[in-house]
Amino acid sequence: MAYPPSIQKLIDLFSKFPTVGPRTAARFIFYLLKLSKEEFDKLISSISELKNKIKICKLCFYPFEGEGEVCSICGDQTRDRSLLCIIEKESDLTAIENTKKYKGLYFILGGTVSTLKKADIEKLRIDKLKERVKSPEFKEIIIAINPTTEGEATTLYLERTLQSLNKKITRLGRGLPVGGELEYADEETLSSALESRK
Ligand SMILES: [Zn+2]
């Protein structure tokens, strides 16, 4: 039997979330239906606050709350402003920060590409990245993209694209398992990959 339209509509919306398919989406909806009025209202207000309170840092593209146009990392003058680390997504920044071994700045690329088709590449922040890398303060650009097949293709593309900007370009060194993702690596592995960058 088909779901009532208001349930089906939400399943369609939740199915668009990363890694969520229709079955998981349906489980989410039935979970929502079981919530008390209070819990439900709290969830709804948290979601509306998200759009109202969160700003995206104009330098690294990390979401933040507060005054100004840049996040607390980009605005922190005690960090090593000669290093720029390119990562795929927000959770990779958190993973690297958790190692407490990296004191430079970041740039969130916004994804990876499996092919070098124009349409795919346009999904990444390549123009913004080039502009950022050009900033004279940076002496080293660290490409810290996940060592997956797509990540490798993206790293090669970035190395080629950034080459002409005459900066030292390094990538994460040993330790990270092939096909693995930064956010799932333990802190020690990620620290050693950062330290052994080449
Ligand atoms: Zn920032």
PDB file of C-alpha atoms and ligand atoms in Angstrom:
ATOM      1  CA  MET A   1       0.000   0.000   0.000  1.00  0.00           C
ATOM      2  CA  ALA A   2       1.261   3.470  -0.852  1.00  0.00           C
ATOM      3  CA  TYR A   3       2.165   5.881   1.940  1.00  0.00           C
ATOM      4  CA  PRO A   4      -0.147   8.844   2.563  1.00  0.00           C
ATOM      5  CA  PRO A   5       0.962  11.812   0.416  1.00  0.00           C
ATOM      6  CA  SER A   6       2.345  13.889   3.317  1.00  0.00           C
ATOM      7  CA  ILE A   7       4.602  10.986   4.314  1.00  0.00           C
ATOM      8  CA  GLN A   8       5.654  10.267   0.743  1.00  0.00           C
ATOM      9  CA  LYS A   9       6.535  13.925   0.225  1.00  0.00           C
ATOM     10  CA  LEU A  10       8.927  13.845   3.188  1.00  0.00           C
ATOM     11  CA  ILE A  11      10.421  10.531   2.109  1.00  0.00           C
ATOM     12  CA  ASP A  12      11.226  12.124  -1.241  1.00  0.00           C
ATOM     13  CA  LEU A  13      12.880  15.072   0.518  1.00  0.00           C
ATOM     14  CA  PHE A  14      14.909  12.996   2.985  1.00  0.00           C
ATOM     15  CA  SER A  15      16.005  10.641   0.188  1.00  0.00           C
ATOM     16  CA  LYS A  16      18.021  13.532  -1.226  1.00  0.00           C
ATOM     17  CA  PHE A  17      20.246  13.639   1.881  1.00  0.00           C
ATOM     18  CA  PRO A  18      23.767  12.218   1.437  1.00  0.00           C
ATOM     19  CA  THR A  19      23.857   8.428   1.920  1.00  0.00           C
ATOM     20  CA  VAL A  20      20.097   8.270   2.638  1.00  0.00           C
ATOM     21  CA  GLY A  21      17.899   6.122   0.412  1.00  0.00           C
ATOM     22  CA  PRO A  22      14.093   5.794   0.433  1.00  0.00           C
ATOM     23  CA  ARG A  23      14.082   3.048   3.079  1.00  0.00           C
ATOM     24  CA  THR A  24      16.154   5.020   5.559  1.00  0.00           C
ATOM     25  CA  ALA A  25      14.113   8.113   4.712  1.00  0.00           C
ATOM     26  CA  ALA A  26      10.924   6.208   5.582  1.00  0.00           C
ATOM     27  CA  ARG A  27      12.474   5.212   8.934  1.00  0.00           C
ATOM     28  CA  PHE A  28      13.228   8.862   9.655  1.00  0.00           C
ATOM     29  CA  ILE A  29       9.596   9.823   9.015  1.00  0.00           C
ATOM     30  CA  PHE A  30       8.242   7.100  11.303  1.00  0.00           C
ATOM     31  CA  TYR A  31      10.688   8.236  13.956  1.00  0.00           C
ATOM     32  CA  LEU A  32       9.397  11.813  13.560  1.00  0.00           C
ATOM     33  CA  LEU A  33       5.806  10.618  13.927  1.00  0.00           C
ATOM     34  CA  LYS A  34       6.674   9.070  17.289  1.00  0.00           C
ATOM     35  CA  LEU A  35       8.213  12.242  18.730  1.00  0.00           C
ATOM     36  CA  SER A  36       6.349  14.218  21.381  1.00  0.00           C
ATOM     37  CA  LYS A  37       5.022  17.642  20.406  1.00  0.00           C
ATOM     38  CA  GLU A  38       7.828  19.241  22.431  1.00  0.00           C
ATOM     39  CA  GLU A  39      10.618  17.228  20.799  1.00  0.00           C
ATOM     40  CA  PHE A  40       9.127  17.844  17.404  1.00  0.00           C
ATOM     41  CA  ASP A  41       8.940  21.618  17.913  1.00  0.00           C
ATOM     42  CA  LYS A  42      12.541  21.676  19.146  1.00  0.00           C
ATOM     43  CA  LEU A  43      13.671  19.916  15.989  1.00  0.00           C
ATOM     44  CA  ILE A  44      11.725  22.269  13.741  1.00  0.00           C
ATOM     45  CA  SER A  45      13.072  25.397  15.463  1.00  0.00           C
ATOM     46  CA  SER A  46      16.654  24.066  15.314  1.00  0.00           C
ATOM     47  CA  ILE A  47      16.278  23.575  11.578  1.00  0.00           C
ATOM     48  CA  SER A  48      14.955  27.095  11.020  1.00  0.00           C
ATOM     49  CA  GLU A  49      17.725  28.545  13.210  1.00  0.00           C
ATOM     50  CA  LEU A  50      20.294  26.773  11.069  1.00  0.00           C
ATOM     51  CA  LYS A  51      19.480  28.886   8.041  1.00  0.00           C
ATOM     52  CA  ASN A  52      19.091  32.084  10.045  1.00  0.00           C
ATOM     53  CA  LYS A  53      22.171  31.897  12.259  1.00  0.00           C
ATOM     54  CA  ILE A  54      24.778  30.099  10.210  1.00  0.00           C
ATOM     55  CA  LYS A  55      27.040  32.034   7.883  1.00  0.00           C
ATOM     56  CA  ILE A  56      29.583  30.558   5.492  1.00  0.00           C
ATOM     57  CA  CYS A  57      33.153  31.795   5.890  1.00  0.00           C
ATOM     58  CA  LYS A  58      34.125  33.755   2.790  1.00  0.00           C
ATOM     59  CA  LEU A  59      37.710  32.453   2.930  1.00  0.00           C
ATOM     60  CA  CYS A  60      37.477  28.757   3.789  1.00  0.00           C
ATOM     61  CA  PHE A  61      33.723  28.100   3.332  1.00  0.00           C
ATOM     62  CA  TYR A  62      33.302  26.588   6.781  1.00  0.00           C
ATOM     63  CA  PRO A  63      29.943  27.385   8.448  1.00  0.00           C
ATOM     64  CA  PHE A  64      30.089  29.585  11.526  1.00  0.00           C
ATOM     65  CA  GLU A  65      27.964  31.662  13.878  1.00  0.00           C
ATOM     66  CA  GLY A  66      28.808  35.149  15.032  1.00  0.00           C
ATOM     67  CA  GLU A  67      30.035  38.504  13.815  1.00  0.00           C
ATOM     68  CA  GLY A  68      32.001  39.284  10.693  1.00  0.00           C
ATOM     69  CA  GLU A  69      32.556  37.467   7.439  1.00  0.00           C
ATOM     70  CA  VAL A  70      35.225  34.943   8.407  1.00  0.00           C
ATOM     71  CA  CYS A  71      35.247  31.954  10.773  1.00  0.00           C
ATOM     72  CA  SER A  72      37.310  31.773  13.968  1.00  0.00           C
ATOM     73  CA  ILE A  73      40.110  29.803  12.254  1.00  0.00           C
ATOM     74  CA  CYS A  74      40.540  32.221   9.343  1.00  0.00           C
ATOM     75  CA  GLY A  75      40.341  35.155  11.743  1.00  0.00           C
ATOM     76  CA  ASP A  76      42.894  33.734  14.189  1.00  0.00           C
ATOM     77  CA  GLN A  77      46.122  35.695  13.748  1.00  0.00           C
ATOM     78  CA  THR A  78      48.102  33.213  15.874  1.00  0.00           C
ATOM     79  CA  ARG A  79      47.703  30.431  13.289  1.00  0.00           C
ATOM     80  CA  ASP A  80      50.378  29.680  10.725  1.00  0.00           C
ATOM     81  CA  ARG A  81      49.191  31.792   7.825  1.00  0.00           C
ATOM     82  CA  SER A  82      51.775  30.405   5.421  1.00  0.00           C
ATOM     83  CA  LEU A  83      49.977  27.044   5.169  1.00  0.00           C
ATOM     84  CA  LEU A  84      46.756  26.362   3.280  1.00  0.00           C
ATOM     85  CA  CYS A  85      45.191  22.925   3.483  1.00  0.00           C
ATOM     86  CA  ILE A  86      42.676  21.952   0.783  1.00  0.00           C
ATOM     87  CA  ILE A  87      40.031  19.536   1.969  1.00  0.00           C
ATOM     88  CA  GLU A  88      36.942  18.031   0.428  1.00  0.00           C
ATOM     89  CA  LYS A  89      34.324  18.786   3.053  1.00  0.00           C
ATOM     90  CA  GLU A  90      33.528  20.331   6.422  1.00  0.00           C
ATOM     91  CA  SER A  91      33.929  17.113   8.428  1.00  0.00           C
ATOM     92  CA  ASP A  92      37.514  16.763   7.145  1.00  0.00           C
ATOM     93  CA  LEU A  93      38.351  20.102   8.726  1.00  0.00           C
ATOM     94  CA  THR A  94      37.025  18.836  12.037  1.00  0.00           C
ATOM     95  CA  ALA A  95      39.052  15.620  11.690  1.00  0.00           C
ATOM     96  CA  ILE A  96      42.287  17.545  11.044  1.00  0.00           C
ATOM     97  CA  GLU A  97      41.577  20.044  13.831  1.00  0.00           C
ATOM     98  CA  ASN A  98      41.067  17.139  16.240  1.00  0.00           C
ATOM     99  CA  THR A  99      44.646  15.981  15.649  1.00  0.00           C
ATOM    100  CA  LYS A 100      45.834  19.362  17.070  1.00  0.00           C
ATOM    101  CA  LYS A 101      48.898  18.963  14.802  1.00  0.00           C
ATOM    102  CA  TYR A 102      47.930  21.435  12.109  1.00  0.00           C
ATOM    103  CA  LYS A 103      47.963  25.171  12.774  1.00  0.00           C
ATOM    104  CA  GLY A 104      47.524  26.533   9.262  1.00  0.00           C
ATOM    105  CA  LEU A 105      44.443  27.621   7.346  1.00  0.00           C
ATOM    106  CA  TYR A 106      41.940  25.650   5.272  1.00  0.00           C
ATOM    107  CA  PHE A 107      39.972  25.711   2.056  1.00  0.00           C
ATOM    108  CA  ILE A 108      36.908  23.495   1.611  1.00  0.00           C
ATOM    109  CA  LEU A 109      36.706  22.403  -2.000  1.00  0.00           C
ATOM    110  CA  GLY A 110      33.110  21.217  -1.784  1.00  0.00           C
ATOM    111  CA  GLY A 111      33.469  17.724  -3.216  1.00  0.00           C
ATOM    112  CA  THR A 112      35.532  15.480  -5.454  1.00  0.00           C
ATOM    113  CA  VAL A 113      35.245  14.521  -9.104  1.00  0.00           C
ATOM    114  CA  SER A 114      35.420  11.093 -10.689  1.00  0.00           C
ATOM    115  CA  THR A 115      35.926  12.421 -14.198  1.00  0.00           C
ATOM    116  CA  LEU A 116      37.414  15.615 -15.427  1.00  0.00           C
ATOM    117  CA  LYS A 117      34.236  16.596 -17.235  1.00  0.00           C
ATOM    118  CA  LYS A 118      33.536  20.295 -17.179  1.00  0.00           C
ATOM    119  CA  ALA A 119      30.124  19.799 -15.566  1.00  0.00           C
ATOM    120  CA  ASP A 120      31.700  17.847 -12.671  1.00  0.00           C
ATOM    121  CA  ILE A 121      34.539  20.279 -12.138  1.00  0.00           C
ATOM    122  CA  GLU A 122      32.161  23.208 -12.054  1.00  0.00           C
ATOM    123  CA  LYS A 123      30.645  21.719  -8.900  1.00  0.00           C
ATOM    124  CA  LEU A 124      33.919  22.397  -7.079  1.00  0.00           C
ATOM    125  CA  ARG A 125      35.131  25.821  -5.917  1.00  0.00           C
ATOM    126  CA  ILE A 126      38.056  25.872  -8.315  1.00  0.00           C
ATOM    127  CA  ASP A 127      37.982  29.574  -9.190  1.00  0.00           C
ATOM    128  CA  LYS A 128      37.636  30.568  -5.551  1.00  0.00           C
ATOM    129  CA  LEU A 129      40.494  28.214  -4.705  1.00  0.00           C
ATOM    130  CA  LYS A 130      42.845  29.665  -7.323  1.00  0.00           C
ATOM    131  CA  GLU A 131      42.106  33.135  -6.068  1.00  0.00           C
ATOM    132  CA  ARG A 132      42.825  32.057  -2.479  1.00  0.00           C
ATOM    133  CA  VAL A 133      46.054  30.221  -3.348  1.00  0.00           C
ATOM    134  CA  LYS A 134      47.360  33.331  -5.097  1.00  0.00           C
ATOM    135  CA  SER A 135      47.417  35.176  -1.781  1.00  0.00           C
ATOM    136  CA  PRO A 136      51.122  35.955  -1.163  1.00  0.00           C
ATOM    137  CA  GLU A 137      50.968  34.844   2.507  1.00  0.00           C
ATOM    138  CA  PHE A 138      50.797  31.149   1.539  1.00  0.00           C
ATOM    139  CA  LYS A 139      54.112  29.336   1.151  1.00  0.00           C
ATOM    140  CA  GLU A 140      52.767  25.779   1.035  1.00  0.00           C
ATOM    141  CA  ILE A 141      49.518  24.330  -0.268  1.00  0.00           C
ATOM    142  CA  ILE A 142      48.641  20.964   1.252  1.00  0.00           C
ATOM    143  CA  ILE A 143      46.198  18.823  -0.704  1.00  0.00           C
ATOM    144  CA  ALA A 144      44.416  16.678   1.889  1.00  0.00           C
ATOM    145  CA  ILE A 145      41.755  14.991  -0.203  1.00  0.00           C
ATOM    146  CA  ASN A 146      40.514  11.505   0.735  1.00  0.00           C
ATOM    147  CA  PRO A 147      42.636   8.708  -0.806  1.00  0.00           C
ATOM    148  CA  THR A 148      39.654   7.249  -2.669  1.00  0.00           C
ATOM    149  CA  THR A 149      39.545   6.790  -6.458  1.00  0.00           C
ATOM    150  CA  GLU A 150      37.657  10.057  -6.870  1.00  0.00           C
ATOM    151  CA  GLY A 151      39.925  11.741  -4.360  1.00  0.00           C
ATOM    152  CA  GLU A 152      43.027  10.691  -6.323  1.00  0.00           C
ATOM    153  CA  ALA A 153      41.569  12.031  -9.585  1.00  0.00           C
ATOM    154  CA  THR A 154      40.745  15.286  -7.820  1.00  0.00           C
ATOM    155  CA  THR A 155      44.219  15.567  -6.263  1.00  0.00           C
ATOM    156  CA  LEU A 156      45.862  15.118  -9.668  1.00  0.00           C
ATOM    157  CA  TYR A 157      43.566  17.702 -11.164  1.00  0.00           C
ATOM    158  CA  LEU A 158      44.357  20.159  -8.358  1.00  0.00           C
ATOM    159  CA  GLU A 159      48.110  19.589  -8.693  1.00  0.00           C
ATOM    160  CA  ARG A 160      47.896  20.356 -12.395  1.00  0.00           C
ATOM    161  CA  THR A 161      45.610  23.335 -11.969  1.00  0.00           C
ATOM    162  CA  LEU A 162      47.613  24.956  -9.183  1.00  0.00           C
ATOM    163  CA  GLN A 163      51.035  24.280 -10.699  1.00  0.00           C
ATOM    164  CA  SER A 164      51.127  27.543 -12.615  1.00  0.00           C
ATOM    165  CA  LEU A 165      50.693  29.556  -9.417  1.00  0.00           C
ATOM    166  CA  ASN A 166      54.269  28.725  -8.365  1.00  0.00           C
ATOM    167  CA  LYS A 167      53.600  27.546  -4.821  1.00  0.00           C
ATOM    168  CA  LYS A 168      55.015  24.541  -3.034  1.00  0.00           C
ATOM    169  CA  ILE A 169      52.318  21.887  -3.319  1.00  0.00           C
ATOM    170  CA  THR A 170      52.309  18.841  -1.047  1.00  0.00           C
ATOM    171  CA  ARG A 171      49.913  16.012  -0.378  1.00  0.00           C
ATOM    172  CA  LEU A 172      49.264  13.818   2.634  1.00  0.00           C
ATOM    173  CA  GLY A 173      51.926  11.207   3.223  1.00  0.00           C
ATOM    174  CA  ARG A 174      51.905   7.620   4.390  1.00  0.00           C
ATOM    175  CA  GLY A 175      49.455   5.977   6.705  1.00  0.00           C
ATOM    176  CA  LEU A 176      46.009   6.666   5.355  1.00  0.00           C
ATOM    177  CA  PRO A 177      44.477   3.457   4.000  1.00  0.00           C
ATOM    178  CA  VAL A 178      43.793   3.506   0.252  1.00  0.00           C
ATOM    179  CA  GLY A 179      40.080   4.029  -0.300  1.00  0.00           C
ATOM    180  CA  GLY A 180      39.697   5.372   3.224  1.00  0.00           C
ATOM    181  CA  GLU A 181      38.395   8.724   4.326  1.00  0.00           C
ATOM    182  CA  LEU A 182      40.017  11.351   6.512  1.00  0.00           C
ATOM    183  CA  GLU A 183      37.056  11.668   8.820  1.00  0.00           C
ATOM    184  CA  TYR A 184      37.237   7.974   9.743  1.00  0.00           C
ATOM    185  CA  ALA A 185      41.010   7.842  10.225  1.00  0.00           C
ATOM    186  CA  ASP A 186      42.222   7.787  13.825  1.00  0.00           C
ATOM    187  CA  GLU A 187      44.002  10.897  15.038  1.00  0.00           C
ATOM    188  CA  GLU A 188      47.413   9.242  15.117  1.00  0.00           C
ATOM    189  CA  THR A 189      47.171   8.042  11.501  1.00  0.00           C
ATOM    190  CA  LEU A 190      45.982  11.419  10.320  1.00  0.00           C
ATOM    191  CA  SER A 191      48.701  13.234  12.288  1.00  0.00           C
ATOM    192  CA  SER A 192      51.401  11.059  10.749  1.00  0.00           C
ATOM    193  CA  ALA A 193      49.939  11.543   7.252  1.00  0.00           C
ATOM    194  CA  LEU A 194      50.107  15.305   7.809  1.00  0.00           C
ATOM    195  CA  GLU A 195      53.621  15.210   9.178  1.00  0.00           C
ATOM    196  CA  SER A 196      54.936  13.006   6.389  1.00  0.00           C
ATOM    197  CA  ARG A 197      53.401  15.115   3.621  1.00  0.00           C
ATOM    198  CA  LYS A 198      55.516  15.455   0.533  1.00  0.00           C
TER     199      LYS A 198
HETATM  200 ZN    ZN B   1      37.226  30.314   7.488  1.00  0.00          ZN
END
